[in-house]
Coordinates of C-alpha atoms in Angstrom, one line a residue:
M1 CA 51.2 -20.7 45.3
K2 CA 50.7 -24.5 45.3
V3 CA 53.5 -26.9 44.5
L4 CA 52.6 -30.5 43.6
T5 CA 55.3 -33.1 43.8
F6 CA 55.0 -36.8 42.9
I7 CA 57.3 -39.3 44.7
L8 CA 58.5 -42.0 42.3
A9 CA 59.8 -45.5 43.2
A10 CA 63.4 -46.4 42.7
L11 CA 64.0 -47.7 39.2
L12 CA 66.6 -50.1 37.9
E13 CA 68.0 -48.7 34.7
I14 CA 66.8 -45.2 33.9
I15 CA 67.1 -43.8 30.3
P16 CA 66.0 -40.3 29.4
G17 CA 63.0 -40.6 27.1
G18 CA 62.6 -36.9 26.2
L19 CA 60.1 -34.3 27.3
A20 CA 56.5 -35.2 28.2
Y21 CA 53.8 -33.2 26.4
L22 CA 50.9 -31.2 27.8
K23 CA 47.8 -30.5 25.7
Q24 CA 44.8 -28.4 26.5
L25 CA 41.4 -30.0 25.7
Q26 CA 39.9 -26.5 25.6
P27 CA 42.5 -24.6 23.5
R28 CA 43.1 -21.0 24.7
D29 CA 46.0 -18.6 25.3
S30 CA 46.2 -19.5 29.1
I31 CA 45.3 -22.2 31.5
L32 CA 42.3 -21.4 33.8
I33 CA 41.0 -23.1 36.8
A34 CA 39.1 -26.4 36.0
D35 CA 40.5 -26.6 32.5
Q36 CA 41.2 -30.2 31.5
L37 CA 44.7 -31.0 30.3
E38 CA 46.1 -34.1 28.6
Y39 CA 49.5 -35.0 30.1
G40 CA 51.5 -37.8 28.6
F41 CA 54.4 -39.2 26.5
Q42 CA 55.1 -40.3 22.9
L43 CA 57.0 -43.5 21.9
D44 CA 58.1 -44.0 18.3
S45 CA 59.4 -47.2 16.6
L46 CA 58.0 -49.5 19.2
A47 CA 57.8 -53.2 18.3
A48 CA 54.4 -54.9 18.4
D49 CA 55.3 -57.3 21.2
T50 CA 57.1 -54.8 23.5
P51 CA 55.5 -54.8 27.1
L52 CA 54.8 -51.4 28.7
A53 CA 54.3 -50.6 32.4
L54 CA 53.0 -47.2 33.4
P55 CA 53.2 -45.4 36.8
D56 CA 50.2 -45.1 39.1
F57 CA 49.3 -41.5 39.6
T58 CA 46.0 -42.0 41.3
Q59 CA 47.4 -41.6 44.8
A60 CA 48.7 -38.1 43.8
S61 CA 45.2 -36.9 43.0
G62 CA 43.9 -34.3 45.5
D63 CA 41.7 -31.3 45.9
T64 CA 43.9 -28.9 43.9
L65 CA 44.9 -31.2 41.0
T66 CA 42.5 -34.0 40.1
I67 CA 43.1 -36.9 37.7
V68 CA 40.0 -36.9 35.5
R69 CA 40.9 -39.9 33.4
G70 CA 43.5 -42.6 33.9
W71 CA 46.1 -43.9 31.5
Q72 CA 45.0 -44.4 27.9
L73 CA 47.3 -45.7 25.1
D74 CA 46.6 -44.8 21.5
T75 CA 48.4 -46.0 18.3
T76 CA 49.2 -42.9 16.2
A77 CA 51.2 -44.6 13.3
R78 CA 52.3 -48.0 12.0
L79 CA 55.4 -48.6 9.9
H80 CA 56.5 -51.7 7.9
V81 CA 60.3 -52.2 8.1
R82 CA 62.6 -55.0 7.0
Q83 CA 64.4 -56.6 9.8
P84 CA 67.9 -58.2 9.5
G85 CA 67.9 -62.0 9.1
R86 CA 64.1 -62.1 8.4
K87 CA 62.3 -62.4 5.0
N88 CA 59.1 -60.8 6.2
R89 CA 58.8 -57.2 7.2
G90 CA 58.2 -56.3 10.8
E91 CA 55.8 -53.7 12.2
L92 CA 56.8 -50.7 14.3
Y93 CA 54.3 -48.5 16.1
S94 CA 54.1 -44.9 17.4
V95 CA 52.3 -45.0 20.7
R96 CA 50.9 -42.1 22.8
G97 CA 50.0 -42.6 26.4
S98 CA 48.2 -39.9 28.4
I99 CA 46.1 -39.0 31.4
V100 CA 43.7 -36.1 31.8
I101 CA 44.2 -33.8 34.8
A102 CA 42.3 -30.7 36.0
P103 CA 43.6 -28.0 38.4
F104 CA 41.1 -26.5 40.8
E105 CA 43.3 -23.8 42.4
E106 CA 45.3 -20.9 41.0
G107 CA 49.1 -21.3 41.2
T108 CA 52.1 -23.0 39.7
Y109 CA 52.1 -26.8 39.4
F110 CA 55.1 -29.0 38.8
L111 CA 54.1 -32.1 36.9
P112 CA 56.3 -35.1 37.7
P113 CA 58.4 -37.0 35.2
I114 CA 56.7 -40.0 33.6
P115 CA 58.6 -43.3 34.0
V116 CA 57.6 -45.9 31.5
L117 CA 58.9 -49.5 31.8
C118 CA 59.6 -50.5 28.1
G119 CA 60.9 -54.0 28.0
R120 CA 63.9 -54.2 30.2
D121 CA 64.5 -50.4 30.2
T122 CA 62.9 -47.6 32.0
L123 CA 62.3 -44.5 29.9
V124 CA 61.8 -41.3 31.9
F125 CA 60.0 -38.4 30.2
E126 CA 60.9 -35.1 31.8
G127 CA 58.0 -33.4 33.7
M128 CA 56.6 -29.9 33.0
E129 CA 55.6 -26.8 34.9
I130 CA 52.2 -25.1 34.3
E131 CA 50.8 -21.8 35.5
V132 CA 47.1 -21.9 36.4
K133 CA 45.3 -18.6 36.4
T134 CA 41.8 -17.4 37.3
M135 CA 39.6 -14.7 35.6
P136 CA 40.7 -11.3 36.9
V137 CA 37.9 -9.2 38.5
D138 CA 38.1 -5.4 38.8
T139 CA 36.5 -5.0 42.2
A140 CA 36.4 -1.2 41.8
T141 CA 34.1 -1.2 38.8
F142 CA 32.5 -4.6 39.1
Q143 CA 28.7 -4.6 39.1
I144 CA 26.3 -7.5 39.4
H145 CA 23.8 -7.7 36.5
D146 CA 20.8 -9.8 36.0
I147 CA 21.1 -13.0 34.0
K148 CA 20.5 -12.3 30.3
G149 CA 17.8 -14.1 28.5
Q150 CA 18.3 -16.4 25.5
M151 CA 19.5 -14.5 22.5
R152 CA 17.0 -14.5 19.6
Y153 CA 18.2 -14.1 16.1
P154 CA 16.1 -12.4 13.4
L155 CA 14.2 -14.6 11.1
T156 CA 15.4 -14.7 7.5
F157 CA 13.2 -14.9 4.4
K158 CA 14.5 -18.4 3.7
E159 CA 13.1 -19.6 7.0
L160 CA 9.8 -17.9 6.4
I161 CA 9.2 -19.5 2.9
P162 CA 7.7 -22.8 4.3
W163 CA 5.4 -20.9 6.6
I164 CA 4.3 -18.6 3.8
C165 CA 3.7 -21.5 1.4
G166 CA 1.7 -23.3 4.1
V167 CA -0.5 -20.2 4.8
L168 CA -1.1 -19.8 1.0
V169 CA -2.1 -23.4 0.6
F170 CA -4.4 -23.3 3.6
A171 CA -6.0 -20.1 2.3
T172 CA -6.5 -21.6 -1.1
L173 CA -8.2 -24.7 0.3
L174 CA -10.3 -22.6 2.5
M175 CA -11.5 -20.4 -0.4
L176 CA -12.3 -23.5 -2.5
G177 CA -14.3 -25.0 0.4
I178 CA -16.3 -21.8 0.9
R179 CA -16.9 -21.5 -2.8
A180 CA -18.1 -25.1 -3.0
L181 CA -20.5 -24.6 0.0
R182 CA -21.9 -21.4 -1.6
R183 CA -22.4 -23.2 -4.9
R184 CA -24.2 -26.1 -3.2
K185 CA -26.3 -23.6 -1.2
Q186 CA -27.2 -21.7 -4.4
E187 CA -28.1 -24.9 -6.2
A188 CA -30.3 -26.0 -3.3
T189 CA -32.0 -22.5 -3.2
A190 CA -32.6 -22.6 -6.9
A191 CA -34.1 -26.1 -6.6
E192 CA -36.4 -24.8 -3.9
H193 CA -37.6 -21.8 -5.9
R194 CA -37.7 -23.6 -9.3
D195 CA -40.9 -23.0 -11.2
P196 CA -43.3 -25.9 -11.6
A197 CA -42.9 -27.9 -14.8
Y198 CA -46.1 -26.8 -16.3
I199 CA -45.2 -23.1 -15.8
V200 CA -41.8 -23.7 -17.5
A201 CA -43.6 -25.6 -20.4
L202 CA -46.2 -22.9 -20.9
R203 CA -43.5 -20.2 -20.9
E204 CA -41.5 -22.0 -23.6
L205 CA -44.6 -22.7 -25.7
D206 CA -45.6 -19.0 -25.5
K207 CA -42.4 -18.1 -27.4
W208 CA -43.9 -19.8 -30.5
R209 CA -47.2 -17.9 -30.7
G210 CA -48.0 -16.2 -34.0
D211 CA -47.9 -17.2 -37.6
T212 CA -44.5 -15.8 -38.3
F213 CA -43.0 -19.3 -37.5
W214 CA -45.3 -21.0 -40.1
A215 CA -43.1 -20.0 -43.0
P216 CA -41.5 -23.1 -44.6
E217 CA -38.0 -22.0 -43.7
K218 CA -39.0 -21.6 -40.0
Q219 CA -41.2 -24.6 -39.5
K220 CA -38.3 -26.9 -38.4
A221 CA -37.4 -24.5 -35.5
F222 CA -41.2 -24.1 -34.7
Y223 CA -41.9 -27.8 -34.3
S224 CA -38.6 -28.5 -32.6
G225 CA -39.3 -25.8 -30.0
I226 CA -42.8 -27.2 -29.3
T227 CA -41.8 -30.8 -29.0
N228 CA -38.8 -30.1 -26.9
A229 CA -40.9 -28.1 -24.4
L230 CA -43.5 -31.0 -24.3
K231 CA -40.8 -33.7 -23.8
T232 CA -39.3 -31.8 -20.9
Y233 CA -42.7 -31.5 -19.3
M234 CA -43.5 -35.2 -19.9
E235 CA -40.3 -36.2 -18.2
D236 CA -41.2 -34.3 -15.0
R237 CA -45.0 -35.1 -15.1
F238 CA -45.1 -38.7 -16.1
G239 CA -41.6 -39.9 -15.2
V240 CA -40.6 -41.1 -18.6
D241 CA -37.3 -40.4 -20.4
A242 CA -39.0 -38.4 -23.1
P243 CA -36.0 -36.5 -24.5
E244 CA -34.3 -39.8 -25.4
M245 CA -37.4 -41.5 -26.9
T246 CA -38.7 -41.7 -30.4
T247 CA -42.3 -40.7 -31.0
A248 CA -43.4 -44.3 -31.1
E249 CA -41.6 -45.2 -27.8
L250 CA -42.9 -42.0 -26.1
F251 CA -46.6 -42.7 -26.9
A252 CA -46.2 -46.3 -26.0
A253 CA -45.0 -45.2 -22.6
L254 CA -48.0 -42.8 -22.3
Q255 CA -50.5 -45.5 -23.3
D256 CA -51.4 -46.3 -19.7
A257 CA -51.5 -42.7 -18.4
K258 CA -54.9 -42.4 -16.6
D259 CA -55.2 -38.6 -16.6
L260 CA -54.5 -38.3 -20.3
P261 CA -57.6 -38.7 -22.4
A262 CA -57.4 -40.9 -25.5
D263 CA -58.6 -38.2 -27.9
L264 CA -56.0 -35.7 -26.6
R265 CA -53.3 -38.3 -26.8
E266 CA -54.1 -39.0 -30.5
E267 CA -54.1 -35.3 -31.3
L268 CA -50.7 -34.9 -29.6
R269 CA -49.4 -37.9 -31.5
E270 CA -50.4 -36.2 -34.8
V271 CA -48.5 -33.1 -33.7
F272 CA -45.3 -35.2 -33.0
E273 CA -45.6 -37.2 -36.2
C274 CA -46.0 -34.0 -38.2
A275 CA -42.9 -32.5 -36.4
D276 CA -40.9 -35.7 -37.3
F277 CA -41.8 -35.2 -41.0
V278 CA -40.9 -31.5 -40.9
K279 CA -37.6 -32.1 -39.1
F280 CA -36.4 -35.3 -40.9
A281 CA -38.3 -35.6 -44.2
K282 CA -38.3 -32.0 -45.3
H283 CA -42.1 -31.9 -45.1
V284 CA -43.8 -28.6 -45.4
A285 CA -46.8 -28.5 -42.9
S286 CA -50.1 -27.0 -44.0
Q287 CA -51.7 -24.0 -42.5
E288 CA -54.2 -26.2 -40.6
E289 CA -51.4 -28.3 -39.1
N290 CA -49.5 -25.2 -38.0
A291 CA -52.6 -23.7 -36.5
R292 CA -53.4 -26.8 -34.6
A293 CA -49.9 -27.6 -33.2
L294 CA -49.5 -25.0 -30.5
P295 CA -53.1 -25.0 -29.1
T296 CA -52.9 -28.8 -28.8
A297 CA -49.6 -28.6 -26.9
V298 CA -51.0 -25.9 -24.5
R299 CA -54.2 -27.9 -23.9
F300 CA -52.2 -31.0 -23.1
V301 CA -50.1 -29.2 -20.5
T302 CA -53.0 -27.5 -18.8
S303 CA -55.3 -30.5 -18.8
T304 CA -52.7 -32.9 -17.3
Y305 CA -51.6 -30.4 -14.7
Q306 CA -55.2 -29.6 -13.8
T307 CA -55.6 -33.3 -12.8
V308 CA -52.6 -32.9 -10.4
L309 CA -54.1 -29.8 -8.8
E310 CA -57.4 -31.6 -8.3
E311 CA -55.6 -34.6 -6.6
E312 CA -53.6 -32.3 -4.3
Q313 CA -56.7 -30.3 -3.3
K314 CA -58.6 -33.5 -2.6
T315 CA -55.7 -34.8 -0.4
G316 CA -55.7 -31.5 1.5
D317 CA -59.4 -31.7 2.2
E318 CA -59.1 -35.2 3.6
L319 CA -56.3 -34.1 6.0

């Protein structure tokens, strides 16, 4: 058992100041080795200009009881009181002074009284006794175990929500990207395998064969189908905006086409003018006009495309 005693200097006028206090900084039901304790005193109703002098305990620090922190004064309360003979109120303070100690050996420690020089008086706060214990070990059943790893707590659904949302957003963006790439690839493949313009035009014109479309109530659809197929072909073959042009504008643009004979151009103009009368002027075309419309359109497509074939074949022979 260790007994620690502080030797105090002789004091002039000693007045009992009460009992010192001891407070554990790590609250528990007993004091263990290396626990830090706050040891000090409490002064109430202390005037603001009262001088204080505190004892020096640093020399008492040793291997078994160490002073971790020196004296520290804290104001815990402030009161306003009226003083006799003065108009203004005075201020009184509650002051707490303490040091921090730590015992490093099991045993009983006798903490010394705390003398505090307060003005002309010396207040002595009665010391305390503490019992320092160590953790008991049952040597009969004690077994050494490996150090346990870090404890892992199970994930909750609330913690998983941000990750689930992130995965869903990523999967959605990935699917949209794949779909866009597939659509672009399909469009490129369709463009590569697209039928030539003259094939498309002849296929559309073939739908209007026969005299069943020559009836007055069907002539508007008949001429619209023929002229629409020709305008689409002209746009691809001659590079003109045929679908948006009137008949006069269209044939003015085709005036300088070298591979379009003048007689065929005039016959085609008559077909377009007759179609305008049928569609916009409620004109009923004659049997001759109806019989001439489709063959003229087919001849126009085949003759102009034949010129392209001849130019491509001539280019290939030169290479």
